[in-house]
Tab-separated table of C-alpha atoms in Angstrom:
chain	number	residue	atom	x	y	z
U	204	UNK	CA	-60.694	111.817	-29.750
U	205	UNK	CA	-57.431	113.313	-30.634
U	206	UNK	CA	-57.757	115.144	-27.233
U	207	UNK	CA	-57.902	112.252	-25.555
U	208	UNK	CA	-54.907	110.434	-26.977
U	209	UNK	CA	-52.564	113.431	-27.905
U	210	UNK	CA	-53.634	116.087	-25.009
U	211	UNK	CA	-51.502	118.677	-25.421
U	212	UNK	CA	-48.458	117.500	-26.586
U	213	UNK	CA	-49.391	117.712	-30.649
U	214	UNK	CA	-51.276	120.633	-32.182
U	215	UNK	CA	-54.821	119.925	-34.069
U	216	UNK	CA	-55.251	122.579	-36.296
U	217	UNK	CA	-58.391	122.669	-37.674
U	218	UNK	CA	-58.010	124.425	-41.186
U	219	UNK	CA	-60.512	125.241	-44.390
U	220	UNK	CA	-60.273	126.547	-48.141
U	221	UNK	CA	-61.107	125.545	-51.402
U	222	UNK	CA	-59.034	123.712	-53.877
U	223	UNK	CA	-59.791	126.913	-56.352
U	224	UNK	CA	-57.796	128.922	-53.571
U	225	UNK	CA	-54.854	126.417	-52.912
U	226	UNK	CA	-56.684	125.011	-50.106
U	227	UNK	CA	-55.809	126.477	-46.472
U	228	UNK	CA	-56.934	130.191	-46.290
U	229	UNK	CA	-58.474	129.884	-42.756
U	230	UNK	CA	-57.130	128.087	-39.905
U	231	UNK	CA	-58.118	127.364	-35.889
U	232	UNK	CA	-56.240	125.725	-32.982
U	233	UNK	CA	-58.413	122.928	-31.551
U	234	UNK	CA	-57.931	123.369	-28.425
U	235	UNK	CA	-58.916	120.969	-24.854
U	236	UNK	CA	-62.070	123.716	-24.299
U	237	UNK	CA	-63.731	123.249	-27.456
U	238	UNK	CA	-64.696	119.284	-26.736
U	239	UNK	CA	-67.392	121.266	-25.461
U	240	UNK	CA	-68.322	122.749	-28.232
U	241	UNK	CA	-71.263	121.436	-30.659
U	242	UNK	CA	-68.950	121.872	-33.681
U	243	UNK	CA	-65.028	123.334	-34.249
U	244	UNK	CA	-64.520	126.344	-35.979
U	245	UNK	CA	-62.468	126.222	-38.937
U	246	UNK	CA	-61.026	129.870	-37.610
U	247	UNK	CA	-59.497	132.852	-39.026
U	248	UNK	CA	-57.842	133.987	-42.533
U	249	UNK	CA	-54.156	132.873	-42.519
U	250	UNK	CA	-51.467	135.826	-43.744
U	251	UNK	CA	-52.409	136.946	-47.683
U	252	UNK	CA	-56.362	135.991	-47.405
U	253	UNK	CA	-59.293	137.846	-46.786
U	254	UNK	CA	-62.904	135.915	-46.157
U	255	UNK	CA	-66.008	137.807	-46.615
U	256	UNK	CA	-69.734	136.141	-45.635
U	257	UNK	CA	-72.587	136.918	-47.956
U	258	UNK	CA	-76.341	136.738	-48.058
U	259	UNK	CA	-78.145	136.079	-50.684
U	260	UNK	CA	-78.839	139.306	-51.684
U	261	UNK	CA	-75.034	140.443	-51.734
U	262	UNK	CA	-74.698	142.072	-48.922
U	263	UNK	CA	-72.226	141.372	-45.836
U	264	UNK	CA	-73.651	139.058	-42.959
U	265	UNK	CA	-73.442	140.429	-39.495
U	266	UNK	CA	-71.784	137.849	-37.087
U	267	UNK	CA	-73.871	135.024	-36.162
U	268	UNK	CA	-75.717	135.530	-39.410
U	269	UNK	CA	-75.277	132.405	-41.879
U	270	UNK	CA	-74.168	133.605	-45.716
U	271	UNK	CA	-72.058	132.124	-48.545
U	272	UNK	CA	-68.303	131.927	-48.014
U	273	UNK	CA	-66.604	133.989	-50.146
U	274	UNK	CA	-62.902	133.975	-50.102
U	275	UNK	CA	-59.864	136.376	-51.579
U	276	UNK	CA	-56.751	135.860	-51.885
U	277	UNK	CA	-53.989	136.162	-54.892
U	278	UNK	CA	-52.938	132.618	-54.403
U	279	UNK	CA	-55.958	130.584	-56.785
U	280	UNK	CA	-56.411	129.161	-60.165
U	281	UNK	CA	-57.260	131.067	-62.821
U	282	UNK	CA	-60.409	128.821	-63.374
U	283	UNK	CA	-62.293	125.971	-64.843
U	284	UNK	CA	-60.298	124.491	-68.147
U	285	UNK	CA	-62.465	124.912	-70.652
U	286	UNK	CA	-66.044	126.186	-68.708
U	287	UNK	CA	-65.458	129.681	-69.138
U	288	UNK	CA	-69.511	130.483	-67.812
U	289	UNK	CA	-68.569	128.263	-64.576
U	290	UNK	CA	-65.092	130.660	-63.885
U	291	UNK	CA	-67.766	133.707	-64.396
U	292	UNK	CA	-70.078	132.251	-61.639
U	293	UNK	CA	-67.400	131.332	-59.364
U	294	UNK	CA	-65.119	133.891	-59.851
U	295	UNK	CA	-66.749	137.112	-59.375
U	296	UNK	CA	-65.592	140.777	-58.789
U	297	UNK	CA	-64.745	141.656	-55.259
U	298	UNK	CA	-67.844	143.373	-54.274
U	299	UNK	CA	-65.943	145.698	-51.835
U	300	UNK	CA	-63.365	146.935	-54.570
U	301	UNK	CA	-63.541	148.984	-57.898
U	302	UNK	CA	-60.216	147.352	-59.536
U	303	UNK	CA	-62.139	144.477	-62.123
U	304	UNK	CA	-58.983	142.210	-61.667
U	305	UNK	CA	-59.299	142.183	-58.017
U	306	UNK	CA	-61.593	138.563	-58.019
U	307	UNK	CA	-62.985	136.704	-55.141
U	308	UNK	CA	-63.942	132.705	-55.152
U	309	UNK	CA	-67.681	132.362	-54.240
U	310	UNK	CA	-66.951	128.297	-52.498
U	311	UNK	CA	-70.888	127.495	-52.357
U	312	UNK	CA	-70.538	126.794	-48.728
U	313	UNK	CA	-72.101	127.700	-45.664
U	314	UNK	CA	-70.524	129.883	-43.014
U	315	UNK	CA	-71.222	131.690	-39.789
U	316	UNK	CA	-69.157	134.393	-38.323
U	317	UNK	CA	-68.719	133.538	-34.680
U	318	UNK	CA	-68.506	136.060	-32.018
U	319	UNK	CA	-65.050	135.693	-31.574
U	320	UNK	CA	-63.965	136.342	-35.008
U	321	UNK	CA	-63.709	132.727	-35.952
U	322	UNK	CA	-65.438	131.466	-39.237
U	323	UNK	CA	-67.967	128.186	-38.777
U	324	UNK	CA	-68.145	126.231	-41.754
U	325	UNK	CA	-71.900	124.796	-42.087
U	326	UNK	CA	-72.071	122.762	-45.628
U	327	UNK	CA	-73.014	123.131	-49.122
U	328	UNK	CA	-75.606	124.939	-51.179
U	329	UNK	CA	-75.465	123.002	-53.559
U	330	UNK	CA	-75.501	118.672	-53.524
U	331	UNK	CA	-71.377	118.292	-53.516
U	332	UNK	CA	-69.804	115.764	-50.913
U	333	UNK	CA	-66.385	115.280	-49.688
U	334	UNK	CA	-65.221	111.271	-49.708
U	335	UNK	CA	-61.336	111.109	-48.619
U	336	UNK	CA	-60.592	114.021	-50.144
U	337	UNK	CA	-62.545	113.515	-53.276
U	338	UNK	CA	-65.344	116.030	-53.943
U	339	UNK	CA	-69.037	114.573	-55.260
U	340	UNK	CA	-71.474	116.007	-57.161
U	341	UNK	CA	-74.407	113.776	-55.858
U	342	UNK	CA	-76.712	114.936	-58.508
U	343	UNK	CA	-74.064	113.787	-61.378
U	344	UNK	CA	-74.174	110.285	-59.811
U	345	UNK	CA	-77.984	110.682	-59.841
U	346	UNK	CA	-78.159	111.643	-63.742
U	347	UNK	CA	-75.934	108.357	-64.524
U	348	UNK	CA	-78.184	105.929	-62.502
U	349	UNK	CA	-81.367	107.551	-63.873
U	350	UNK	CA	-80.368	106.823	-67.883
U	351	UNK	CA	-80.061	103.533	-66.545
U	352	UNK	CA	-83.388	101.444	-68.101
U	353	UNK	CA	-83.882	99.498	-64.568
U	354	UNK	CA	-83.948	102.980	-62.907
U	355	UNK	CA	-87.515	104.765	-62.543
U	356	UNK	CA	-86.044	107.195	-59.389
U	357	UNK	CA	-82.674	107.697	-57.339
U	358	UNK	CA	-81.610	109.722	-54.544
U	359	UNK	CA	-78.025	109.165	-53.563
U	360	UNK	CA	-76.536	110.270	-49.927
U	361	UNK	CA	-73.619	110.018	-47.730
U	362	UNK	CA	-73.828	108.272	-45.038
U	363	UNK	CA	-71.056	107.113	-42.042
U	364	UNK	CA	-70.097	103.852	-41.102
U	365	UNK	CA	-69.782	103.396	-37.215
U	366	UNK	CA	-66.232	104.142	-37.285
U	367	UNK	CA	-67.100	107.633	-39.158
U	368	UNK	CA	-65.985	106.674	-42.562
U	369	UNK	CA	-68.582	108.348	-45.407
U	370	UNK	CA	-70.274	106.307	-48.177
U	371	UNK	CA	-72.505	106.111	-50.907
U	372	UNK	CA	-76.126	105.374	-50.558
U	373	UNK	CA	-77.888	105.028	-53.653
U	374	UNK	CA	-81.769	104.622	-52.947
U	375	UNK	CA	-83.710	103.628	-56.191
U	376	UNK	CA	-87.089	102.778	-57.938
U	377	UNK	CA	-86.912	100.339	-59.990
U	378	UNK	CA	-89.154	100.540	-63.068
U	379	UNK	CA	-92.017	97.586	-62.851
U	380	UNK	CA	-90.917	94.156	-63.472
U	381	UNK	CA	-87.442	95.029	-63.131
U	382	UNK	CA	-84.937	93.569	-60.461
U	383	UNK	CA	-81.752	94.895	-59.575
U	384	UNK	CA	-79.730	92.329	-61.172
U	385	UNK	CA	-79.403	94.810	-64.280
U	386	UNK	CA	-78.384	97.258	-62.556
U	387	UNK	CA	-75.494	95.595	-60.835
U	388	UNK	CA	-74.288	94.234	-63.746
């Protein structure tokens, strides 16, 4: 769409990071060819960052092989305020370096190295959305609707509207007897 109204005149660039890692570490410039394309890259590490691709095992993923995004750079936080055993997880030793300080941010998405050097993002691992900007831990949204009396089961999911804009589905069980009149209120 933006090709279509802009053509060449503005630049789309496509970029990707994680809040943990001040956001834009890789970036790609969308370009009139890659319409074509069945998604967009989200490209190559900017000046100062370093992405690595892991399996599950540890080891490096050849290109074209999917893995864990893993991403260095010295420009992140210095962790989760007061979840010290979630900064461990998250923030792990750079498996290609003997210096204990030197710390990588395992994201917990999906990524494929592409032929051409450029980095496909490919989702989550675990149940987090993105809504405007604001991340979602589905399962945390599931927890609060299941302590809920009325509530038996839940699965909540994004979904799009027609003009692309992501929701909240929440599908429930109700337990027996119960309408969803409680629950609303």
């Amino acid at each position: 769409r933006w090709i279509e109204i802009f053509g060449d005149r503005i630049k789309l660039i496509n970029i990707y990071g994680t809040t943990e890692t001040s956001v834009a570490k890789v970036a790609y410039e969308v370009r009139r060819e890659d319409v074509e394309r069945p998604t967009v890259p989200v490209g190559k590490p900017i000046k100062g960052a370093a992405v690595m691709l892991m399996d599950a095992a540890g080891k490096p993923c050849r290109p074209g092989t999917v893995g864990e995004i893993y991403i260095r750079t010295p420009y992140r936080s210095f962790g989760y305020y007061g979840d010290p055993e979630l900064t461990s997880n998250v923030f792990v030793q750079n498996p290609f370096s003997q210096d204990p300080n030197d710390l990588v941010h395992k994201t917990g998405d999906y990524g494929r190295l592409l032929e051409d050097g450029n980095l496909e993002y490919l989702g989550r691992r675990d149940q987090q959305v993105q809504i405007r900007g604001v991340r979602i831990e589905l399962g945390e949204i599931e927890n609060l609707l299941r302590a809920h009396d009325a509530v038996a089961d839940v699965a909540v999911v994004d979904r799009k509207d027609p003009e692309g804009n992501k929701f909240l589905v929440a599908y429930l069980t109700l337990t027996n007897g119960t309408g969803s009149n409680p629950l609303r209120e």
